[in-house]
Coordinates of C-alpha atoms (C1' of nucleotides) in Angstrom, one line a residue:
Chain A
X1 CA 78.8 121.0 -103.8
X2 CA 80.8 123.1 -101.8
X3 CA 82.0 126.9 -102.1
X4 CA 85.2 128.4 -101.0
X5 CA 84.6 132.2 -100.5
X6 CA 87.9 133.7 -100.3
X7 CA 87.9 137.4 -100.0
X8 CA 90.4 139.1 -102.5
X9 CA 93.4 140.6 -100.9
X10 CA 91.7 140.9 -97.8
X11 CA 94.1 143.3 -95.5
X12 CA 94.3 145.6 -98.4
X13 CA 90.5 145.3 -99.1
X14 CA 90.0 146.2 -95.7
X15 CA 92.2 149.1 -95.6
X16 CA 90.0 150.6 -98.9
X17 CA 86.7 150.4 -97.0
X18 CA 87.8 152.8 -94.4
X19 CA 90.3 154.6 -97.0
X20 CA 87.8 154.2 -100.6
X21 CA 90.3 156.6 -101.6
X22 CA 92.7 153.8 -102.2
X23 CA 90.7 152.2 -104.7
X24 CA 92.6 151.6 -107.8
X25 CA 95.9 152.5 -106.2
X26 CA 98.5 150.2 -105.6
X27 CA 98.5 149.4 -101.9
X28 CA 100.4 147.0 -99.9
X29 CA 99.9 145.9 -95.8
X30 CA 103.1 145.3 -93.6
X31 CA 104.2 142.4 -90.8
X32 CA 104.6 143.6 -87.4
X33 CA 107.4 145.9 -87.0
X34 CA 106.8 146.8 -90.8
X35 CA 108.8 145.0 -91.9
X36 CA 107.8 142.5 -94.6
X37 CA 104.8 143.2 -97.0
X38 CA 101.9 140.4 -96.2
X39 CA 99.5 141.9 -98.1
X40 CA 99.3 143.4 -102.1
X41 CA 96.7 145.0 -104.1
X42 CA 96.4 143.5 -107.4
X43 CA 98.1 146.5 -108.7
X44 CA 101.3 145.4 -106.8
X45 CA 100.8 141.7 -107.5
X46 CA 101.1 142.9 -111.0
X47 CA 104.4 144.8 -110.5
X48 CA 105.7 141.4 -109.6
X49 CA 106.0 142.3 -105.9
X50 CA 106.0 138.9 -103.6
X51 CA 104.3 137.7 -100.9
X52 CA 106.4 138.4 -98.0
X53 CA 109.2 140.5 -99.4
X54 CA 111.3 142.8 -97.1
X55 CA 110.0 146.2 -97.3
X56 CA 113.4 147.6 -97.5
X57 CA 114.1 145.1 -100.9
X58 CA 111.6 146.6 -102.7
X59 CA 111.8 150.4 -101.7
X60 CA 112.7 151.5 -105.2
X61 CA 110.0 149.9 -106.4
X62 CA 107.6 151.4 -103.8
X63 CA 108.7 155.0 -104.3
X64 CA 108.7 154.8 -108.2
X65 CA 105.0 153.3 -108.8
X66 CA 103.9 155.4 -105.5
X67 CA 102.5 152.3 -103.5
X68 CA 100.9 153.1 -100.8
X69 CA 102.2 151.8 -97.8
X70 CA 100.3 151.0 -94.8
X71 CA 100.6 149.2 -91.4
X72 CA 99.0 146.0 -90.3
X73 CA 95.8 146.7 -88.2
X74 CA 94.5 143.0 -86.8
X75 CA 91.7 144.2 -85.2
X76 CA 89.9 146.1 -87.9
X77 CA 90.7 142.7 -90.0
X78 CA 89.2 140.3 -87.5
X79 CA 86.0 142.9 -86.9
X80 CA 85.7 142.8 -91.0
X81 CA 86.4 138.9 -91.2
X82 CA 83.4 138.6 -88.5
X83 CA 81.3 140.7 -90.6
X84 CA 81.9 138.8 -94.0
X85 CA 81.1 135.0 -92.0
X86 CA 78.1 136.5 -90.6
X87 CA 76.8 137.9 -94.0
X88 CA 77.3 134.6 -95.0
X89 CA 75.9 131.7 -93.0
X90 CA 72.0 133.2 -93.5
X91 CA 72.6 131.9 -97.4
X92 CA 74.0 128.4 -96.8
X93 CA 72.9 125.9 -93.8
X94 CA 77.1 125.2 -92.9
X95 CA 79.5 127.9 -93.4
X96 CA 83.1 127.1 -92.2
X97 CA 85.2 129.8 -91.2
X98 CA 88.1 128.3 -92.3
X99 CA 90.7 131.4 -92.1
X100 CA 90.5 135.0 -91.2
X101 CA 89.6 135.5 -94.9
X102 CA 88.1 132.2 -96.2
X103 CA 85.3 130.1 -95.7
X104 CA 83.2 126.8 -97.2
X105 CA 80.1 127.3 -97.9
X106 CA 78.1 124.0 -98.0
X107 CA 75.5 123.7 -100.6
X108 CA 74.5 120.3 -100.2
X109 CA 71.0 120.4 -100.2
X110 CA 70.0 123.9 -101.5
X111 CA 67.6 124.2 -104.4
X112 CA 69.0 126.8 -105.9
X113 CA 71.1 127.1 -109.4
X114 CA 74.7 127.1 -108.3
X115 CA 76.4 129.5 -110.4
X116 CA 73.3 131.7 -109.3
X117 CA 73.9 131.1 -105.9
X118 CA 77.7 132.1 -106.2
X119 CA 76.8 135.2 -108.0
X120 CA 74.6 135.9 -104.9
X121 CA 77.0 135.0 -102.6
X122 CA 79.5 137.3 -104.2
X123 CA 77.1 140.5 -104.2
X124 CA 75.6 139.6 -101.0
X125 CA 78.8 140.4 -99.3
X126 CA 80.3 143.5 -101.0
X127 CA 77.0 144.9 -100.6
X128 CA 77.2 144.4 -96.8
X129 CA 80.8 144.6 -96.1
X130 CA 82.7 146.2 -99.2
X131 CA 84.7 143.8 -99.5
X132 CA 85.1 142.0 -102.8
X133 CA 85.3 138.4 -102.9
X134 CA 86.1 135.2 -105.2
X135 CA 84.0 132.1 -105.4
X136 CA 85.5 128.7 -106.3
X137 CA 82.9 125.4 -106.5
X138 CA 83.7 121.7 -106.7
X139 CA 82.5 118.6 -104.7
X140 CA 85.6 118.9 -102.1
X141 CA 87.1 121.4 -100.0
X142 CA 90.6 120.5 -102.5
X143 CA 88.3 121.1 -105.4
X144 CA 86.7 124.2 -104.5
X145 CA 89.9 125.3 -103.6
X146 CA 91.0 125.0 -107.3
X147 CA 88.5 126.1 -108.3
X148 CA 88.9 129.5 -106.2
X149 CA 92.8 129.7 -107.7
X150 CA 91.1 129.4 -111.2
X151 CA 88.2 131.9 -110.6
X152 CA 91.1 134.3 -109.6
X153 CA 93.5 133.4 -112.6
X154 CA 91.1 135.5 -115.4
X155 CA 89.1 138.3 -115.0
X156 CA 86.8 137.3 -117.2
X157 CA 85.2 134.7 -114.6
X158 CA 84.0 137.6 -112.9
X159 CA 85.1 136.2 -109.9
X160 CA 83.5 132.6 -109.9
X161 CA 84.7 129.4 -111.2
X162 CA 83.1 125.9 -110.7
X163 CA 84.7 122.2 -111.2
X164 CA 81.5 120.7 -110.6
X165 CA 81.2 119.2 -114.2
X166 CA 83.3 116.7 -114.0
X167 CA 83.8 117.0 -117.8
X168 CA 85.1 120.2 -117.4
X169 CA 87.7 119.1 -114.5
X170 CA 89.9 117.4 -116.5
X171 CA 90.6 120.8 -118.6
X172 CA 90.8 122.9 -115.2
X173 CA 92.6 121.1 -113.1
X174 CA 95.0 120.7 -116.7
X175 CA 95.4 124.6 -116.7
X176 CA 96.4 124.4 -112.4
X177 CA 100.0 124.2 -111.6
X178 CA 100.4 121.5 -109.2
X179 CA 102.1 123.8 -106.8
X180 CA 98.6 125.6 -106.3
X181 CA 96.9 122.5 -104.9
X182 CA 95.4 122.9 -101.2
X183 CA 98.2 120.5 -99.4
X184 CA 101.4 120.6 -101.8
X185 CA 104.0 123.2 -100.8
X186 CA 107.3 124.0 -102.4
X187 CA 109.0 121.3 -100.8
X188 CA 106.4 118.9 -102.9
X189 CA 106.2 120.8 -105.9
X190 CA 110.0 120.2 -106.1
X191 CA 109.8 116.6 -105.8
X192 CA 106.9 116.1 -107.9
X193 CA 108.5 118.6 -110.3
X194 CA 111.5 116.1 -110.4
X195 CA 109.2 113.2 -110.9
X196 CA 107.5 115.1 -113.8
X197 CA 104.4 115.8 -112.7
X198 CA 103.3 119.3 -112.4
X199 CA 100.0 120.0 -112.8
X200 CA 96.7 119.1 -110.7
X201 CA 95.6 117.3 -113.6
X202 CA 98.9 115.0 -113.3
X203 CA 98.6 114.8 -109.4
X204 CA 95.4 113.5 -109.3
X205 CA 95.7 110.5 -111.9
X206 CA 99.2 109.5 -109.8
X207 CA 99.4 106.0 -108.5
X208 CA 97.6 106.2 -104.7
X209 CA 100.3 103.8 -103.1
X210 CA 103.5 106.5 -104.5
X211 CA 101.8 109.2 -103.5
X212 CA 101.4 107.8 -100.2
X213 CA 105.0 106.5 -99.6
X214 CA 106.2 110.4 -101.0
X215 CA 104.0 112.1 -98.9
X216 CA 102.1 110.5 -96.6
X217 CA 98.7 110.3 -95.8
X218 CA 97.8 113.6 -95.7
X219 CA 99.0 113.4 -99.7
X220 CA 97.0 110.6 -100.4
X221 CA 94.1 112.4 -98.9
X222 CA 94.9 115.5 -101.4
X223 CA 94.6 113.4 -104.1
X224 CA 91.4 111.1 -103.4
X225 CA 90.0 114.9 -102.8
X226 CA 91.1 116.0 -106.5
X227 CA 89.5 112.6 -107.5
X228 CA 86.2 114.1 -106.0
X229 CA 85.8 112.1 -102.7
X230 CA 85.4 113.9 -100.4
X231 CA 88.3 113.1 -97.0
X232 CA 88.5 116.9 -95.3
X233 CA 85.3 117.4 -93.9
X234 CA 83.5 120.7 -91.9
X235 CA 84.4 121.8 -88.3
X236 CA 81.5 123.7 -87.2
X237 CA 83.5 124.4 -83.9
X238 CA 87.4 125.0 -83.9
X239 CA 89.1 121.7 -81.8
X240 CA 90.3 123.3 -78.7
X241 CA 93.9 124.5 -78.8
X242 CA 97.2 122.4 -78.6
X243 CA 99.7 125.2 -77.8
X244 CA 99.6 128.9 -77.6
X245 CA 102.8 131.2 -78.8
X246 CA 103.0 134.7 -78.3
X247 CA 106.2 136.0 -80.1
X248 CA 107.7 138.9 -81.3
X249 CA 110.8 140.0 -82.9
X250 CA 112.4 143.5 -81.7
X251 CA 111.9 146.2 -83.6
X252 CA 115.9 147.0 -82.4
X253 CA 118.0 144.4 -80.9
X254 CA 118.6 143.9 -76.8
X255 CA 121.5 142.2 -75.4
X256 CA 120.4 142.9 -71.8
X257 CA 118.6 140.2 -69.4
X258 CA 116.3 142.8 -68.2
X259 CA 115.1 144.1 -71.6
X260 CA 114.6 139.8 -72.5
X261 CA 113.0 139.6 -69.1
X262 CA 110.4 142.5 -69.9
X263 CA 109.7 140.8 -73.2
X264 CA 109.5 137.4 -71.8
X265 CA 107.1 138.6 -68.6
X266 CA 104.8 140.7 -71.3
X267 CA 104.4 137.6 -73.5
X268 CA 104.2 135.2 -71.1
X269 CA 101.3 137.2 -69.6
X270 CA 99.2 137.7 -73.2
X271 CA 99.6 134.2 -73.6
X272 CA 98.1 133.6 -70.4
X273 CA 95.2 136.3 -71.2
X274 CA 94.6 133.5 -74.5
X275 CA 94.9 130.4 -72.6
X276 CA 92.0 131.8 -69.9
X277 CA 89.9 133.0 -73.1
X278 CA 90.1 129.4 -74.2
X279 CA 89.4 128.2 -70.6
X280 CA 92.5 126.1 -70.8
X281 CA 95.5 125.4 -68.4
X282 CA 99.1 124.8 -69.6
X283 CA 100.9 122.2 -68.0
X284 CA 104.2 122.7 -69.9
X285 CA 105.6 126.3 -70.9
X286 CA 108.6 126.9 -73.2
X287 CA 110.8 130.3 -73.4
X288 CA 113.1 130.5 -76.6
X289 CA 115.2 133.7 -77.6
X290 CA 117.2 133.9 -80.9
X291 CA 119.6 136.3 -82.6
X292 CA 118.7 137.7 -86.0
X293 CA 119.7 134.8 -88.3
X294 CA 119.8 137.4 -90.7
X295 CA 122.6 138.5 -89.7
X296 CA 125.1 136.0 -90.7
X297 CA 128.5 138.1 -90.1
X298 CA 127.3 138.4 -86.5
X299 CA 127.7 135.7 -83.5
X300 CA 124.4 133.7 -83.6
X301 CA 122.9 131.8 -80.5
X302 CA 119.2 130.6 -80.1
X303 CA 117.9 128.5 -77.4
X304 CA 114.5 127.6 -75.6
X305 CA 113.7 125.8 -73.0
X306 CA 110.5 124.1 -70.9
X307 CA 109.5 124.4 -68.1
X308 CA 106.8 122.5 -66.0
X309 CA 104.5 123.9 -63.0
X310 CA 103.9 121.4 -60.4
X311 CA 100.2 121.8 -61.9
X312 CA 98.5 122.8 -65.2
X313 CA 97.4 126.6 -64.5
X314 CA 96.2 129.6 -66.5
X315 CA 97.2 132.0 -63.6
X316 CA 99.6 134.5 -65.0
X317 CA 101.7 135.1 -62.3
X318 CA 102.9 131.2 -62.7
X319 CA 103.6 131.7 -66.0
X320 CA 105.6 134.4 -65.8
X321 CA 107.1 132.9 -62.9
X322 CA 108.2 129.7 -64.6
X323 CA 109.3 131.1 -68.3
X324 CA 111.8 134.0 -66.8
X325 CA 113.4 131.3 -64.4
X326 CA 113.8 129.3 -67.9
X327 CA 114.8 132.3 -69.3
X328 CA 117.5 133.0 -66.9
X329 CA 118.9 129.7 -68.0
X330 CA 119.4 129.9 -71.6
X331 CA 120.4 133.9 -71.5
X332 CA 123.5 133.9 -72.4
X333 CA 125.1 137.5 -72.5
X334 CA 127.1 139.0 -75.1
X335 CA 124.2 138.7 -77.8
X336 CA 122.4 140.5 -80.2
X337 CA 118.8 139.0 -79.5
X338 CA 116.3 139.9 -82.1
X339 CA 113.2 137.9 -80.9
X340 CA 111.9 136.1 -78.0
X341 CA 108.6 134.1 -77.1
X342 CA 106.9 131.8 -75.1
X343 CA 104.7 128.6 -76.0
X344 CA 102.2 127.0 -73.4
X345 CA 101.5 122.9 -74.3
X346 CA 99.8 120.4 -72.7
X347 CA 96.6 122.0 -72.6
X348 CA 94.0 121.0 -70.6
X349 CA 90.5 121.7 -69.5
X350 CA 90.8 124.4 -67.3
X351 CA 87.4 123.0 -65.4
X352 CA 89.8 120.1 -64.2
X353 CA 92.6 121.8 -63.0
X354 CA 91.7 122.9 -59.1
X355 CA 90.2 126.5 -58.9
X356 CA 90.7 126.8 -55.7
X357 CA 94.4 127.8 -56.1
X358 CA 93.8 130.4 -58.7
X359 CA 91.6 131.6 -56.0
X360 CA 94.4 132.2 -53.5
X361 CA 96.9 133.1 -55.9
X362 CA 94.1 136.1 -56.4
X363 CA 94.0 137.6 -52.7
X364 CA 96.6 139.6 -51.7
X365 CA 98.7 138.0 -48.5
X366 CA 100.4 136.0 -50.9
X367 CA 103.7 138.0 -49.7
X368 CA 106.9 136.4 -50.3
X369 CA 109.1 136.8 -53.4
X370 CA 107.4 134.0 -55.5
X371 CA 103.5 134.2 -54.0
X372 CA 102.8 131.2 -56.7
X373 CA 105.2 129.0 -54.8
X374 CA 104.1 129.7 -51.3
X375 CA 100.5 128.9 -52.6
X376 CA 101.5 125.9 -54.4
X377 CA 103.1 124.6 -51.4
X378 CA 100.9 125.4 -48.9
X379 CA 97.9 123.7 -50.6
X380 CA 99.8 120.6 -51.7
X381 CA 102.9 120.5 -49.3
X382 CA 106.5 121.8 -49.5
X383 CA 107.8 118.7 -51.7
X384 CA 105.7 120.0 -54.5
X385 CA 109.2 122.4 -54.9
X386 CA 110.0 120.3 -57.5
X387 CA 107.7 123.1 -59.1
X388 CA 109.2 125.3 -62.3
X389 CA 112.5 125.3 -63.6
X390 CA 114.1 122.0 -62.6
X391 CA 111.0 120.8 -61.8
X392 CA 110.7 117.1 -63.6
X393 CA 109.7 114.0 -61.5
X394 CA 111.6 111.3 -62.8
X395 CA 115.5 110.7 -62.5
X396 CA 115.8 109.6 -66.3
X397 CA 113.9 112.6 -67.5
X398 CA 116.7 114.6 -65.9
X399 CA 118.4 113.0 -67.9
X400 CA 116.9 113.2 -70.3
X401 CA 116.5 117.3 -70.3
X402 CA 120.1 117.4 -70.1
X403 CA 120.7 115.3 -73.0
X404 CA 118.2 116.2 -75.3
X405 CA 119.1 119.0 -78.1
X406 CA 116.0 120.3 -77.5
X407 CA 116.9 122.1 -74.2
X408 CA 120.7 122.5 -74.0
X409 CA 121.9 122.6 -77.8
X410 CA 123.7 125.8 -78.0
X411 CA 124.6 127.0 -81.6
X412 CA 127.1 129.3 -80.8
X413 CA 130.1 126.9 -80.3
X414 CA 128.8 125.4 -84.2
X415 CA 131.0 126.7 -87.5
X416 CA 127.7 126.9 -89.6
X417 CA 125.3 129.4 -88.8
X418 CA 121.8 128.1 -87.8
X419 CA 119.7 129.6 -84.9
X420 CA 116.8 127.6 -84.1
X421 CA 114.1 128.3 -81.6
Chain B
dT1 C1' 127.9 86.1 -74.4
dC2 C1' 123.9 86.5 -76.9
dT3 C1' 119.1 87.0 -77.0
dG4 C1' 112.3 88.4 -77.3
dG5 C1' 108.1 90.6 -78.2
dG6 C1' 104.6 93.8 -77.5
dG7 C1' 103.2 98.0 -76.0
dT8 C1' 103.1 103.3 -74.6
dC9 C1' 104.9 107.8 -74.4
dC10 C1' 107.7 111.4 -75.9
dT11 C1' 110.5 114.1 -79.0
dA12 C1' 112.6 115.8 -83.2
dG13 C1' 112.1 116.9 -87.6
dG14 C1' 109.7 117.7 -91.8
dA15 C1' 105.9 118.9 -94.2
dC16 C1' 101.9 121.9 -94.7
dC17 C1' 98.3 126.0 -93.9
dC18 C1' 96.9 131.1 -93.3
Chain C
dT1 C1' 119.7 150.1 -91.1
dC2 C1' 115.6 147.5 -92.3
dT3 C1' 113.7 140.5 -93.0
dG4 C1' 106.0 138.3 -89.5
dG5 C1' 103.4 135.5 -86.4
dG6 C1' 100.6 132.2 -85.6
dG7 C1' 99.1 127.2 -86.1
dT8 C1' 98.4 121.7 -87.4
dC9 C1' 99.5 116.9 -88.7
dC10 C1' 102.5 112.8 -89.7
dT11 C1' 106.4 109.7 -89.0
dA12 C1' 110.5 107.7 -87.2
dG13 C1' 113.0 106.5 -83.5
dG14 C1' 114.4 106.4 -78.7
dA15 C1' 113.3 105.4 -73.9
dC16 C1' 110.6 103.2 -71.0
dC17 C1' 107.6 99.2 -69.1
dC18 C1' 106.3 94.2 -68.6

DNA sequence: TCTGGGGTCCTAGGACCC
DNA sequence: TCTGGGGTCCTAGGACCC
């Protein structure tokens, strides 16, 4: 069997271990800027409050029941999240930190009474961490992921549900709304909706072939999961990184390519700060601004754009090199720009990419305006200037970075509103 | 003028997760 | 006035090569 510990409103929990005053009052946590709410105590989840409502939607309701309000504070949440995964993995042999608040907890194998086991599990960490938790059991990671929506959906489970009796699955997954299955979003829950089936129960005894055709394999995998095989199985060790984004929105909106530039350079550098903590290089790196889309009285324009170094590198001064000469292409003034960020892709070992450069790029006689360039070119010869912004190697992919939406569309020339990035 | 078959790589878009 | 910030995977289709 397998157990999903999920701990219960975590930002807020953490904010009531440093604050125990809070305990019993409603409390919400705030997005960046403080703008949306991204976490709510079960006091505000009561109220009706969503996930992810604009703070400034819900003020009445905020000053009337007294929430209290309080900013996002990531490190504290990642320090707690450490300490509940490490309180953890002495009472199971694999324990997957699957999110910053959730992890599987294998059980394959112990002697132990399971229910017992969860009711440790469950005491184990408030006692070390005060942070209250809920335990869901089932023979998958889809089932004890029910399972954990169930244990939450009553207080009288104290907490902890199991599916293991396969007798009693039929009722439980009966009582789940398909829309709370691991791996169906809205977009599914519509069409299944449509199709009539809307509850786990109904999911699981679909036809295998349907479900495959409507939603692909990763849906077919949901529902062999709900059927008890097991398809999703433990990562001990994250898979190294695909792409790294480091984006904000403004807390007021710039129009000027200096204030973009300074975003741009700062990003461009944390993301660089990542990509060495991974020991990775990026061989690609992408720039994209956007207007608020909120704003749909106001002229909209979004664009990005990407950009290639001669070689894969993690050395910040290329990176910030090569994203503000992409950014200098897709400014555009006249704009109300409300966020900006940059992506690194095609990621790579950083062991295989050559040292030696970052080396030089290090001392200080690099001199001229662009010390990357002079060191890429003095180590692998002036025709490696086909470096950064137009820097692609073949005629037709020019070609094909003229043509293709992905690097010139421009939306502000369009009747309907749509900013992408 | 019309016409093959097999393969790879890349991208866009759509879905999902926290 | 005020609207988060990361990620992943899958599929279709286009462009290329021989």
């Amino acid at each position: 069997m397998i157990a999903l510990v999920d701990c219960n409103n975590f930002y807020c929990s953490c904010e009531r271990v440093f604050q125990p005053e809070l305990a019993g009052r409603p409390l919400v946590v705030l997005s960046n800027n403080d703008g949306c709410i991204v976490a709510r105590s079960n006091e505000v989840k009561a109220m009706g409050i969503a996930m992810g409502s604009p703070l400034f939607k819900v003020r009445d309701l905020v000053r009337r029941h007294q929430i209290v309000v309080r900013s996002s504070n990531y490190s504290l949440y990642g320090d707690m999240s450490q300490r509940v995964m490490r309180t953890l993995e002495p009472l199971s042999p694999i324990v997957e930190a699957y999110s910053i608040d959730e992890a599987f907890v294998y059980l394959d194998g112990l002697k132990v009474d399971i229910m017992e086991h969860a009711r440790l599990l469950r005491r184990t960490v408030l006692q070390h961490t005060g942070i209250p938790v809920s335990v869901g059991i089932g023979p998958t990671k889809t089932l004890a992921k029910a399972a954990s929506k169930l244990a939450k959906s009553d207080p009288r489970h104290e907490g902890i549900f199991s599916v293991a009796d396969p007798a009693a699955r039929d009722v439980a997954l009966e009582r789940l709304a398909v829309k709370d299955v691991w791996g169906v979003g809205p977009r599914y829950a519509r069409m299944l909706a449509r199709e009539g089936i809307v509850t786990a129960r109904a999911l699981r005894d679909a036809d295998l072939a349907w479900v495959r055709q409507k939603m692909t394999i990763g849906g077919m995998r949901t529902v062999l999961e709900l059927r008890g095989q097991r398809c999703f199985h433990a990562e001990m060790e994250p898979p190294p990184s695909q792409q790294i984004v480091r984006s904000r929105s403004f807390g007021r909106a710039v129009e000027s390519l200096e204030d973009l530039e300074q975003a741009v350079a700062m990003h461009a550098s944390r993301a660089a700060e990542k990509l060495r903590g991974q020991h990775l290089a990026a061989g690609l790196a992408s720039v994209f601004i956007a207007t608020n889309r909120f704003k749909s009285d106001s002229p909209q324009y979004g664009n990005s754009i990407t950009v290639k170094p001669a070689i894969p590198t993690d050395a910040t001064n290329t990176l910030i090199a090569c994203t503000l000469r992409g950014l200098r292409r897709i400014y555009r003034p006249g704009y109300a720009y409300k966020k900006a960020g940059v992506m690194l892709m095609d990621l790579t070992s950083a062991t295989d990419a050559p040292q030696s450069l970052f080396a030089e790029l290090q001392s200080p006689q690099s001199s001229s305006l662009d010390p990357t360039l002079d060191a890429v070119n003095r180590r692998f010869g002036p025709n490696t200037l086909r470096y950064a912004a137009v820097g692609f190697e073949h005629p037709w992919a020019m070609r094909r970075q003229f043509c293709s939406p992905r690097y010139t569309t421009c939306w502000n020339e369009l009747p309907a509103v749509k900013v992408r990035v």
